[in-house]
Amino acid sequence: MSIRSTGLRAYKSAQTIASRKWASTLGASKSRDRLSILGNGSLTKQDTLSRIEAWQGAAEKNGVVLQPTNSAAILVSRDLSRWLDDSEFMSALISSLRLGSSETSQTDVNILSAAVDSLCPQSLHGTPSSGLSILQGDQDAILPGLWQQESGARSSNLMQRSEDARPSISMRLNPFLGDFRAVEATIPLANTVFQNARPFTLIASKWRHESTTSTAPRLIDALEKETQRIVASNGSIQSHANISVPIFPLTSPRRIASGLGNIVRQVEVDGSPVPASEELETAMHALIDTRARLLPEAGPTSNRTWALVVPEDSASLEFLKGLSTSVDEAGVKNEQERAETFARHFSEILAQGGRLHRVLSGGGGWGAKRGLLSLDPQTTYSSSGPEDLETFMAAFGGETTPNSVVSPGSYIQFLVEPLQPSPSQETQRLPSLLLGTTPSNTVELGEADHASGKQLSTLVEGHFGALSNSGIYVNLASSSNGGSHPGHILTKVDAPNSYLWEGSSRWIYRPGCGTERGRVASKICTICACVPSISGVGVHDDARSAMSFGYSVDDLIAGANMTQKLIRIMSGTSGASIEYQEAMAELCAMQDAFIQISRMHRVSGVRLFPQATVNAVSVIVI
């Protein structure tokens, strides 16, 4: 069967996620405004400085013009938090980054340094990394309000700092594909009391060069912060945010029949109210039994459960109702694939009003308390409890608030995490910006890989981000309620291996897992990973392949899908239609990349798309 016929089936089944992958790749520039040094716990200060100096030297040798900047956000994994107190190392780090220094002048340098739980793994499902992640830029642009301290915040937070209330950093990302609301994300910082004797580490510091010839800036001011916003998005309309939450459903969506605050009392099954935990308990027991029978070597497995609450008018309900809830042998064997299916669609579910809540307790009992389920009520990150109390009181009085947990009439679906998959052996390109959660079986940073000597440290250009052990707080807010999506959505994402990112998404998902795209990929050139000619010509060894431009096979499939879709719409639909406008907008977002691919056709003769498609899109776009 030709790759074209196989690909067209894949296009239809993977249309949404593939177009997302394509657009994400466009925003993943190899920008020098960010870099990360990722390792396994064996990274040293000297190695860090040497790698950055080598990186800078290579750029200068290649004639790259280094733009002077006066600020940086430096995130370190918890195990390296002591480095932030070493003024000699920090001075050398600032020098190696060429911050505040140019051939003609020296300026003060403003630094935000923070300790996070860990950094992004170097491969899919890999161990979280130890190291540093750095974002450079103008202070007003990337660290707004760095030296502002909220009035009264210091005294209140000193009394209330605890494991559940601690300093945080927040970032704003571009909207999800097809949405109009910016994505605000907040992550709590790591507890560093055993590393540097501070409960948490978030410090603003100012450094000054003594003279125009000075290479080692001196610390002149420092301030402990409680929160800081970091502007790390590239702001390009060609890039959008995405979110992946790899859990899979145990039950179908059920209408909430009764509940109060964060307590679910009853749900409807086949039109009749039943205790909220009844169906979940049955499915969970069956899952545990099946896992124990099929995978006895796995031992006890996690039974952590999440509740997805969606409005009754959510467009995602039909998709959720169609997901498999099987806990038989076949269902357990496909846990990872089912989790990835849900993960791929979570951005749409969230945009349509879905909220995720960890199930804290419940089940059992008798009388009025039989089958009650308690959900995590926290949807926003706050250092105090008044907001949660106000929300509960409003719910008690029958009011609906933007972050109400239980609302009779809404639907609830219960999901669990899959068994931990084996790490990928392939190191893949990381997104330009990423926030995530750590795996459920995380060991002390570097403990496993350091002993085996694997996963040596590496410098990754164009990547900035961090992982949290406790979750990501996501806020989709808009100044207006225009459009079909809910105006304000708040949720906490604390499922293991969850990611919120901008930029390349290829590394997030296991390629071809249970989809026809995997069969398409099996026909890809093994030498240069380009797509063979649609006309049936075999593989080739031309060095100018699609991968040389940084585009994956999924990206190319998505691009072909979008162009085919637009041509089909143009041939039979009015240009004023919403469908036409949406397709045209998505195509415009691919303009630069498609121009590059079109040029590649002319240079190398590689046939990536049908020539008619190339010609049509060249006319439309170029």
Coordinates of C-alpha atoms in Angstrom, one line a residue:
M1 CA 0.0 0.0 0.0
S2 CA 1.4 3.4 -0.9
I3 CA 2.4 5.8 1.8
R4 CA -0.1 8.3 0.4
S5 CA -3.1 6.1 1.1
T6 CA -1.7 5.1 4.5
G7 CA -0.9 8.7 5.3
L8 CA -4.4 10.0 4.5
R9 CA -5.9 7.6 7.0
A10 CA -3.4 8.8 9.5
Y11 CA -4.2 12.4 8.7
K12 CA -7.8 11.9 9.6
S13 CA -7.1 10.1 12.9
A14 CA -4.3 12.4 14.0
Q15 CA -5.5 15.7 12.6
T16 CA -5.7 17.7 15.8
I17 CA -2.6 16.6 17.6
A18 CA -0.5 16.6 14.4
S19 CA -1.4 20.2 13.5
R20 CA -0.5 21.0 17.0
K21 CA 2.9 19.4 16.7
W22 CA 3.5 21.2 13.4
A23 CA 2.7 24.7 14.9
S24 CA 4.7 23.9 18.0
T25 CA 7.8 23.1 16.0
L26 CA 7.6 26.5 14.3
G27 CA 8.0 28.3 17.6
A28 CA 10.9 26.2 18.7
S29 CA 13.8 28.4 17.6
K30 CA 17.4 27.6 18.4
S31 CA 17.4 30.9 20.3
R32 CA 20.5 31.9 22.3
D33 CA 18.3 33.6 24.9
R34 CA 18.0 30.4 26.8
L35 CA 20.0 27.3 27.7
S36 CA 20.0 24.4 30.1
I37 CA 22.8 22.2 31.4
L38 CA 21.2 18.9 32.3
G39 CA 22.9 16.1 34.1
N40 CA 22.6 13.3 36.6
G41 CA 23.9 14.8 39.8
S42 CA 27.6 14.7 39.0
L43 CA 27.8 18.2 37.5
T44 CA 30.4 20.5 39.0
K45 CA 30.8 24.3 39.0
Q46 CA 33.9 24.1 36.9
D47 CA 32.2 21.9 34.4
T48 CA 29.3 24.2 34.2
L49 CA 31.4 27.3 33.5
S50 CA 33.6 25.4 31.0
R51 CA 30.6 24.2 29.0
I52 CA 29.1 27.8 28.8
E53 CA 32.5 29.2 27.8
A54 CA 32.8 26.6 25.1
W55 CA 29.3 27.4 23.9
Q56 CA 30.0 31.1 23.8
G57 CA 33.4 30.5 22.1
A58 CA 31.8 28.4 19.4
A59 CA 29.2 31.1 18.7
E60 CA 31.9 33.8 18.5
K61 CA 34.0 31.7 16.2
N62 CA 31.1 31.2 13.9
G63 CA 30.5 35.0 13.7
V64 CA 27.3 35.0 15.8
V65 CA 26.7 38.5 17.1
L66 CA 26.1 38.3 20.8
Q67 CA 23.4 40.8 21.9
P68 CA 24.3 42.3 25.3
T69 CA 21.7 41.7 28.0
N70 CA 21.4 42.9 31.6
S71 CA 19.4 40.2 33.3
A72 CA 18.8 36.5 33.7
A73 CA 16.6 34.0 35.4
I74 CA 18.6 31.1 36.7
L75 CA 16.8 28.0 37.9
V76 CA 18.8 25.3 39.6
S77 CA 17.7 21.8 40.7
R78 CA 17.3 21.4 44.5
D79 CA 20.6 19.5 44.9
L80 CA 22.5 22.5 43.5
S81 CA 20.8 25.2 45.5
R82 CA 24.0 25.9 47.5
W83 CA 25.6 27.2 44.3
L84 CA 23.3 30.2 44.5
D85 CA 25.0 31.3 47.8
D86 CA 28.5 31.1 46.3
S87 CA 29.1 34.7 45.1
E88 CA 32.4 33.7 43.5
F89 CA 30.6 31.1 41.3
M90 CA 27.7 33.4 40.5
S91 CA 30.1 36.2 39.5
A92 CA 31.9 33.7 37.2
L93 CA 28.6 32.5 35.8
I94 CA 27.5 36.0 35.0
S95 CA 30.8 36.6 33.2
S96 CA 30.6 33.5 31.2
L97 CA 27.1 34.5 30.0
R98 CA 28.5 37.9 29.0
L99 CA 25.7 39.6 31.0
G100 CA 25.9 43.4 31.3
S101 CA 29.1 43.5 29.3
S102 CA 29.9 44.9 25.8
E103 CA 33.0 46.2 24.1
T104 CA 32.1 49.8 25.0
S105 CA 30.2 49.8 28.3
Q106 CA 29.3 47.8 31.4
T107 CA 25.9 47.9 33.1
D108 CA 24.5 46.5 36.3
V109 CA 23.2 43.0 36.0
N110 CA 19.9 41.8 37.6
I111 CA 19.6 38.2 38.5
L112 CA 16.7 36.1 39.7
S113 CA 17.9 32.8 41.1
A114 CA 15.5 30.0 42.3
A115 CA 15.7 26.4 43.4
V116 CA 13.2 24.1 41.8
D117 CA 12.6 20.4 42.4
S118 CA 14.3 19.2 39.2
L119 CA 14.8 20.0 35.5
C120 CA 13.5 18.4 32.4
P121 CA 14.6 14.8 31.6
Q122 CA 16.8 14.4 28.5
S123 CA 14.6 11.7 27.1
L124 CA 11.0 10.6 27.1
H125 CA 10.0 9.1 30.5
G126 CA 13.6 9.5 31.7
T127 CA 14.8 10.5 35.1
P128 CA 14.4 14.2 35.9
S129 CA 17.7 16.1 35.4
S130 CA 19.9 17.9 37.8
G131 CA 21.5 21.1 36.6
L132 CA 20.7 24.7 35.6
S133 CA 18.2 26.3 33.3
I134 CA 18.9 29.9 32.3
L135 CA 16.8 32.6 30.5
Q136 CA 18.6 35.8 29.4
G137 CA 17.1 39.2 28.4
D138 CA 16.3 42.7 29.3
Q139 CA 15.3 42.9 32.9
D140 CA 12.0 44.8 32.3
A141 CA 11.1 42.3 29.6
I142 CA 11.8 39.0 31.3
L143 CA 11.6 39.8 35.0
P144 CA 9.0 42.6 35.5
G145 CA 8.8 44.0 39.0
L146 CA 11.9 42.2 40.1
W147 CA 12.6 44.7 42.9
Q148 CA 9.1 45.2 43.9
Q149 CA 8.0 43.7 47.2
E150 CA 4.3 43.3 47.9
S151 CA 3.2 45.4 50.8
G152 CA 2.6 43.4 53.9
A153 CA 3.7 40.2 52.2
R154 CA 6.8 39.7 54.2
S155 CA 5.2 39.7 57.6
S156 CA 2.3 37.5 56.5
N157 CA 4.3 34.9 54.7
L158 CA 6.9 34.5 57.4
M159 CA 4.1 33.2 59.7
Q160 CA 2.5 31.0 57.1
R161 CA 5.3 29.4 55.1
S162 CA 4.8 25.7 55.1
E163 CA 4.9 22.7 52.8
D164 CA 1.6 23.8 51.3
A165 CA 2.4 27.6 51.2
R166 CA 5.7 28.5 49.8
P167 CA 7.3 30.9 47.3
S168 CA 6.6 30.3 43.6
I169 CA 7.4 31.4 40.1
S170 CA 4.8 32.0 37.4
M171 CA 5.0 32.2 33.6
R172 CA 2.6 33.2 30.9
L173 CA 2.4 31.1 27.7
N174 CA 0.7 31.6 24.4
P175 CA -2.9 30.3 24.1
F176 CA -3.6 26.6 23.3
L177 CA -4.2 25.9 19.6
G178 CA -7.7 27.1 18.7
D179 CA -8.1 29.1 21.9
F180 CA -7.8 32.8 22.6
R181 CA -6.8 32.9 26.3
A182 CA -3.2 33.2 27.5
V183 CA -2.1 30.4 29.7
E184 CA -0.8 31.4 33.2
A185 CA 1.2 28.7 35.0
T186 CA 2.5 28.7 38.6
I187 CA 4.9 26.2 40.2
P188 CA 5.9 26.1 43.9
L189 CA 9.6 26.1 44.5
A190 CA 11.6 23.3 46.1
N191 CA 12.1 22.9 49.8
T192 CA 15.9 23.5 50.2
V193 CA 16.2 23.4 54.0
F194 CA 18.5 20.4 53.9
Q195 CA 20.7 21.8 51.1
N196 CA 21.3 25.5 52.1
A197 CA 19.4 25.8 55.4
R198 CA 16.7 28.0 53.7
P199 CA 13.1 26.6 53.6
F200 CA 12.9 27.9 50.0
T201 CA 15.2 29.8 47.7
L202 CA 14.1 32.7 45.5
I203 CA 16.5 35.6 45.4
A204 CA 16.8 38.8 43.4
S205 CA 20.4 40.1 43.2
K206 CA 22.1 43.0 41.5
W207 CA 25.7 42.8 40.3
R208 CA 28.1 45.6 39.2
H209 CA 31.2 45.6 37.1
E210 CA 33.9 47.8 38.8
S211 CA 35.1 49.2 35.5
T212 CA 34.7 48.8 31.7
T213 CA 37.5 46.3 31.8
S214 CA 36.1 44.3 34.7
T215 CA 35.3 40.6 33.9
A216 CA 34.1 39.7 37.4
P217 CA 31.0 41.6 38.6
R218 CA 30.5 42.3 42.3
L219 CA 27.3 41.6 44.3
I220 CA 25.8 45.0 45.5
D221 CA 22.3 44.1 46.5
A222 CA 20.0 41.1 47.2
L223 CA 16.4 40.5 48.2
E224 CA 14.6 37.4 49.2
K225 CA 11.4 37.1 47.1
E226 CA 8.1 35.4 47.7
T227 CA 6.9 35.2 44.1
Q228 CA 8.1 36.3 40.7
R229 CA 6.7 36.3 37.2
I230 CA 9.1 35.2 34.4
V231 CA 8.3 36.2 30.8
A232 CA 9.8 33.2 29.0
S233 CA 7.4 32.8 26.1
N234 CA 8.7 33.9 22.7
G235 CA 5.5 35.7 22.1
S236 CA 5.3 34.5 18.5
I237 CA 1.9 33.9 17.0
Q238 CA 3.4 30.9 15.3
S239 CA 3.9 29.2 18.6
H240 CA 1.2 28.0 21.0
A241 CA 1.0 26.2 24.3
N242 CA 0.2 22.6 24.8
I243 CA -0.4 20.4 27.9
S244 CA 0.0 16.7 28.4
V245 CA -1.5 14.8 31.3
P246 CA -0.9 11.0 30.9
I247 CA -3.7 9.3 32.9
F248 CA -6.4 7.0 31.6
P249 CA -10.1 6.6 32.6
L250 CA -11.5 3.9 34.8
T251 CA -15.1 5.1 34.5
S252 CA -17.3 6.8 31.9
P253 CA -18.3 10.4 32.6
R254 CA -21.2 10.4 35.1
R255 CA -23.6 13.3 35.8
I256 CA -23.1 14.6 39.4
A257 CA -26.4 14.1 41.1
S258 CA -25.5 15.7 44.5
G259 CA -22.6 17.2 46.3
L260 CA -21.3 20.1 48.3
G261 CA -18.1 22.0 48.3
N262 CA -15.4 19.5 47.4
I263 CA -17.5 16.5 48.4
V264 CA -19.3 14.4 45.7
R265 CA -22.2 12.4 47.2
Q266 CA -24.0 10.8 44.3
V267 CA -23.6 10.3 40.5
E268 CA -26.1 9.1 38.0
V269 CA -25.6 5.7 36.4
D270 CA -28.2 4.6 33.8
G271 CA -30.4 7.4 35.0
S272 CA -30.4 6.5 38.7
P273 CA -28.4 8.1 41.5
V274 CA -25.7 5.9 43.2
P275 CA -23.0 6.5 45.8
A276 CA -20.2 8.5 44.1
S277 CA -17.5 5.9 44.9
E278 CA -19.4 2.7 44.0
E279 CA -18.4 2.4 40.3
L280 CA -14.9 3.7 41.0
E281 CA -14.3 1.1 43.8
T282 CA -15.4 -1.7 41.6
A283 CA -13.2 -0.6 38.7
M284 CA -10.2 0.0 41.0
H285 CA -10.4 -3.4 42.6
A286 CA -10.6 -5.1 39.1
L287 CA -7.6 -3.1 37.9
I288 CA -5.4 -4.0 40.9
D289 CA -6.4 -7.7 40.4
T290 CA -5.6 -7.7 36.7
R291 CA -2.3 -6.0 37.2
A292 CA -1.3 -8.4 39.9
R293 CA -2.2 -11.4 37.7
L294 CA -0.5 -10.1 34.5
L295 CA 2.5 -8.3 36.1
P296 CA 3.3 -10.0 39.4
E297 CA 6.9 -8.8 39.2
A298 CA 5.7 -5.2 39.4
G299 CA 4.6 -5.5 43.0
P300 CA 2.2 -3.1 44.6
T301 CA 1.2 -0.3 42.1
S302 CA -0.1 3.2 42.7
N303 CA -3.8 3.6 43.0
R304 CA -3.8 7.4 43.0
T305 CA -7.0 8.6 41.3
W306 CA -8.0 11.9 39.7
A307 CA -11.4 13.3 39.0
L308 CA -12.0 15.2 35.8
V309 CA -15.0 17.5 36.2
V310 CA -16.5 19.0 33.0
P311 CA -19.5 21.3 32.4
E312 CA -22.6 19.6 31.0
D313 CA -22.3 21.7 27.9
S314 CA -18.6 20.9 27.3
A315 CA -17.8 19.9 23.7
S316 CA -15.3 17.4 25.0
L317 CA -18.0 15.2 26.6
E318 CA -18.6 13.1 23.5
F319 CA -14.9 12.4 23.2
L320 CA -14.6 11.4 26.9
K321 CA -17.6 9.1 26.6
G322 CA -15.9 7.3 23.8
L323 CA -12.7 6.5 25.7
S324 CA -12.2 2.9 26.8
T325 CA -12.6 2.1 30.5
S326 CA -11.7 -1.5 30.2
V327 CA -9.8 -3.1 33.1
D328 CA -9.5 -6.6 31.6
E329 CA -6.3 -8.1 30.3
A330 CA -6.3 -6.1 27.0
G331 CA -7.1 -2.9 28.8
V332 CA -4.1 -3.3 31.2
K333 CA -1.7 -4.1 28.4
N334 CA -2.7 -0.9 26.6
E335 CA -2.5 1.4 29.7
Q336 CA 0.3 3.5 28.3
E337 CA -1.4 4.0 24.9
R338 CA -4.7 4.9 26.6
A339 CA -2.9 7.4 28.8
E340 CA -1.3 9.0 25.8
T341 CA -4.6 9.3 24.0
F342 CA -6.0 11.2 26.9
A343 CA -2.8 13.3 27.2
R344 CA -3.0 14.3 23.5
H345 CA -6.4 15.8 24.0
F346 CA -6.1 17.4 27.4
S347 CA -5.5 20.9 26.1
E348 CA -8.9 20.8 24.3
I349 CA -10.6 19.3 27.4
L350 CA -9.1 22.0 29.6
A351 CA -10.1 24.8 27.1
Q352 CA -13.7 23.5 27.1
G353 CA -14.0 23.9 30.9
G354 CA -12.5 20.7 32.2
R355 CA -10.8 20.7 35.7
L356 CA -8.7 18.1 37.2
H357 CA -8.8 17.2 41.0
R358 CA -7.0 14.6 42.9
V359 CA -9.3 12.3 44.8
L360 CA -8.2 12.7 48.4
S361 CA -10.3 10.2 50.2
G362 CA -13.7 8.5 50.3
G363 CA -15.5 5.2 49.6
G364 CA -16.9 2.8 52.1
G365 CA -19.0 4.1 55.0
W366 CA -22.7 3.6 55.6
G367 CA -25.8 5.7 56.0
A368 CA -25.6 9.3 54.8
K369 CA -21.8 9.0 54.5
R370 CA -21.8 5.9 52.2
G371 CA -19.8 6.4 49.1
L372 CA -18.7 10.0 49.6
L373 CA -15.6 11.2 47.7
S374 CA -13.5 14.1 48.7
L375 CA -11.7 16.0 45.9
D376 CA -8.7 18.3 46.2
P377 CA -10.3 21.8 46.3
Q378 CA -7.1 23.6 45.4
T379 CA -7.2 25.1 42.0
T380 CA -5.1 28.2 42.5
Y381 CA -1.8 28.7 44.3
S382 CA -2.1 30.8 47.4
S383 CA -0.1 31.3 50.5
S384 CA -3.2 31.6 52.6
G385 CA -6.6 30.0 53.0
P386 CA -9.2 32.8 52.8
E387 CA -9.9 32.2 49.1
D388 CA -10.6 28.6 49.7
L389 CA -12.8 29.4 52.6
E390 CA -14.8 31.9 50.6
T391 CA -15.2 29.4 47.8
F392 CA -16.5 26.8 50.2
M393 CA -18.9 29.3 51.8
A394 CA -20.2 30.3 48.4
A395 CA -20.8 26.7 47.4
F396 CA -22.5 26.0 50.8
G397 CA -24.9 28.8 49.9
G398 CA -25.6 27.4 46.5
E399 CA -23.5 29.9 44.6
T400 CA -21.3 29.0 41.7
T401 CA -17.8 30.4 41.6
P402 CA -15.1 30.2 38.9
N403 CA -13.3 27.6 40.8
S404 CA -16.2 25.7 42.4
V405 CA -15.2 22.0 42.7
V406 CA -18.6 20.2 42.7
S407 CA -21.6 21.6 40.7
P408 CA -24.6 19.3 40.4
G409 CA -25.3 18.8 36.7
S410 CA -21.7 18.7 35.7
Y411 CA -20.0 15.5 34.7
I412 CA -17.3 13.6 36.6
Q413 CA -14.9 11.0 35.3
F414 CA -12.3 9.1 37.3
L415 CA -8.8 8.4 36.0
V416 CA -5.6 6.8 37.2
E417 CA -1.9 6.8 36.2
P418 CA -0.6 4.0 34.0
L419 CA 2.3 1.8 35.1
Q420 CA 5.6 3.6 34.7
P421 CA 6.9 3.0 31.1
S422 CA 10.6 2.3 30.4
P423 CA 12.6 5.4 29.5
S424 CA 13.3 6.1 25.9
Q425 CA 16.9 5.5 24.8
E426 CA 16.6 8.4 22.3
T427 CA 17.6 11.9 23.3
Q428 CA 15.3 14.3 21.5
R429 CA 15.0 18.0 21.0
L430 CA 13.4 19.7 24.0
P431 CA 10.7 22.4 23.9
S432 CA 11.8 26.1 24.2
L433 CA 9.8 26.5 27.4
L434 CA 8.5 23.7 29.7
L435 CA 7.0 23.3 33.1
G436 CA 6.2 19.8 34.3
T437 CA 5.7 17.3 37.2
T438 CA 8.1 14.6 38.2
P439 CA 7.5 10.9 37.8
S440 CA 5.7 9.0 40.6
N441 CA 8.8 6.9 41.4
T442 CA 11.3 9.8 41.5
V443 CA 14.5 9.0 43.5
E444 CA 16.9 11.5 44.9
L445 CA 18.3 13.5 42.0
G446 CA 21.2 11.7 40.3
E447 CA 21.0 8.7 42.6
A448 CA 20.2 6.0 40.0
D449 CA 22.1 7.3 37.0
H450 CA 25.1 8.6 38.8
A451 CA 26.0 5.1 40.0
S452 CA 25.7 3.6 36.6
G453 CA 27.6 6.5 34.9
K454 CA 24.7 7.1 32.4
Q455 CA 23.2 10.4 31.3
L456 CA 26.2 12.6 31.3
S457 CA 25.6 16.3 31.6
T458 CA 25.0 18.2 28.4
L459 CA 24.3 21.8 27.3
V460 CA 20.9 22.2 25.6
E461 CA 20.6 25.4 23.7
G462 CA 17.1 27.0 23.3
H463 CA 15.5 25.3 26.3
F464 CA 14.3 26.8 29.6
G465 CA 12.1 25.1 32.2
A466 CA 11.6 23.3 35.5
L467 CA 9.8 20.3 37.1
S468 CA 7.8 20.4 40.3
N469 CA 7.0 17.5 42.8
S470 CA 3.8 19.1 43.9
G471 CA 2.1 20.2 40.6
I472 CA 1.4 23.0 38.2
Y473 CA -1.3 25.5 38.7
V474 CA -2.9 26.5 35.4
N475 CA -5.1 29.5 34.8
L476 CA -6.9 30.2 31.5
A477 CA -8.3 33.7 31.9
S478 CA -9.6 36.4 29.5
S479 CA -10.7 39.9 29.9
S480 CA -13.8 39.1 27.8
N481 CA -16.0 36.1 27.5
G482 CA -16.1 36.1 23.8
G483 CA -16.1 32.8 21.8
S484 CA -17.5 29.4 22.6
H485 CA -15.0 28.5 25.4
P486 CA -15.6 29.3 29.1
G487 CA -14.1 32.6 30.1
H488 CA -12.1 31.5 33.1
I489 CA -10.6 28.1 34.0
L490 CA -8.5 27.2 37.0
T491 CA -7.0 23.8 37.7
K492 CA -4.1 22.1 39.4
V493 CA -2.2 19.5 37.4
D494 CA -0.3 17.1 39.7
A495 CA -0.4 13.8 37.8
P496 CA 3.1 12.4 37.3
N497 CA 4.9 13.1 34.1
S498 CA 2.6 16.0 33.1
Y499 CA 4.0 18.8 31.0
L500 CA 3.0 22.3 29.9
W501 CA 5.1 23.7 27.1
E502 CA 5.8 25.9 24.1
G503 CA 7.9 24.7 21.2
S504 CA 8.7 21.3 19.8
S505 CA 6.4 18.6 21.0
R506 CA 7.9 15.6 19.3
W507 CA 9.7 14.3 22.5
I508 CA 6.5 14.4 24.6
Y509 CA 4.8 11.4 23.0
R510 CA 6.1 8.0 22.1
P511 CA 6.3 8.0 18.3
G512 CA 3.6 5.9 16.6
C513 CA 2.2 4.4 19.8
G514 CA -0.8 2.4 18.7
T515 CA -1.7 4.7 15.8
E516 CA -1.4 4.4 12.1
R517 CA 1.2 7.1 12.2
G518 CA 3.5 4.5 13.5
R519 CA 3.0 2.5 10.3
V520 CA 3.6 5.6 8.2
A521 CA 6.8 6.2 10.1
S522 CA 8.0 2.6 9.4
K523 CA 8.3 3.7 5.7
I524 CA 10.6 6.6 6.5
C525 CA 14.1 6.8 5.1
T526 CA 16.4 5.2 7.6
I527 CA 19.4 7.3 6.4
C528 CA 18.0 10.8 6.7
A529 CA 14.5 10.3 8.0
C530 CA 12.8 12.1 5.1
V531 CA 9.5 11.0 3.7
P532 CA 9.8 8.9 0.5
S533 CA 8.3 10.3 -2.6
I534 CA 4.5 10.2 -2.8
S535 CA 4.9 8.9 -6.3
G536 CA 6.5 5.7 -5.0
V537 CA 10.2 6.5 -5.5
G538 CA 12.3 4.8 -2.8
V539 CA 14.5 6.2 -0.1
H540 CA 17.6 8.3 -0.9
D541 CA 20.8 9.5 0.7
D542 CA 20.5 13.3 0.1
A543 CA 21.9 15.1 3.1
R544 CA 19.3 17.9 2.6
S545 CA 16.4 16.1 4.3
A546 CA 13.4 17.4 6.3
M547 CA 15.2 16.6 9.5
S548 CA 18.0 19.1 8.5
F549 CA 15.4 21.8 9.0
G550 CA 14.4 20.4 12.4
Y551 CA 11.0 19.0 11.3
S552 CA 9.9 15.5 12.4
V553 CA 7.8 13.0 10.4
D554 CA 4.8 14.0 12.4
D555 CA 5.4 17.6 11.5
L556 CA 5.4 16.8 7.8
I557 CA 2.3 14.7 8.1
A558 CA 0.6 17.6 9.9
G559 CA 1.7 20.1 7.3
A560 CA 0.5 17.9 4.4
N561 CA -2.8 17.4 6.3
M562 CA -3.4 21.1 6.7
T563 CA -2.6 22.0 3.1
Q564 CA -4.9 19.2 1.8
K565 CA -7.6 20.4 4.1
L566 CA -7.3 23.9 2.9
I567 CA -7.4 23.0 -0.7
R568 CA -10.5 20.8 -0.1
I569 CA -12.2 23.6 1.7
M570 CA -11.3 26.2 -0.9
S571 CA -12.8 24.1 -3.7
G572 CA -16.2 24.0 -2.1
T573 CA -16.6 26.5 0.7
S574 CA -17.1 30.2 0.9
G575 CA -14.1 32.2 2.0
A576 CA -16.3 33.8 4.6
S577 CA -17.0 30.5 6.4
I578 CA -15.6 29.9 9.9
E579 CA -14.0 26.6 8.7
Y580 CA -12.2 28.4 5.9
Q581 CA -10.9 31.1 8.1
E582 CA -9.7 28.7 10.7
A583 CA -7.8 26.6 8.1
M584 CA -6.3 29.7 6.6
A585 CA -5.2 31.0 10.0
E586 CA -3.4 27.7 10.7
L587 CA -1.8 27.7 7.3
C588 CA -0.5 31.3 7.8
A589 CA 1.0 30.2 11.0
M590 CA 3.1 27.6 9.0
Q591 CA 4.2 30.2 6.4
D592 CA 7.9 30.4 7.2
A593 CA 8.4 26.7 7.6
F594 CA 6.6 25.9 4.4
I595 CA 8.7 28.4 2.5
Q596 CA 11.8 26.6 3.8
I597 CA 10.4 23.2 2.8
S598 CA 9.4 24.5 -0.6
R599 CA 12.9 25.8 -1.1
M600 CA 14.2 22.4 0.0
H601 CA 12.2 20.8 -2.8
R602 CA 13.9 23.0 -5.3
V603 CA 17.4 22.5 -3.9
S604 CA 17.4 18.8 -3.3
G605 CA 14.6 17.4 -5.4
V606 CA 13.1 15.6 -2.4
R607 CA 9.4 15.1 -2.8
L608 CA 7.8 15.6 0.6
F609 CA 4.2 16.5 -0.5
P610 CA 2.3 16.0 -3.8
Q611 CA 3.5 18.6 -6.2
A612 CA 0.0 19.9 -6.7
T613 CA -0.1 20.6 -2.9
V614 CA 3.2 22.4 -3.0
N615 CA 2.2 24.5 -6.0
A616 CA -1.2 25.4 -4.5
V617 CA 0.2 26.4 -1.1
S618 CA 3.1 28.3 -2.7
V619 CA 0.5 30.4 -4.5
I620 CA -1.6 30.9 -1.4
V621 CA 1.3 31.6 1.0
I622 CA 4.2 32.9 -1.0

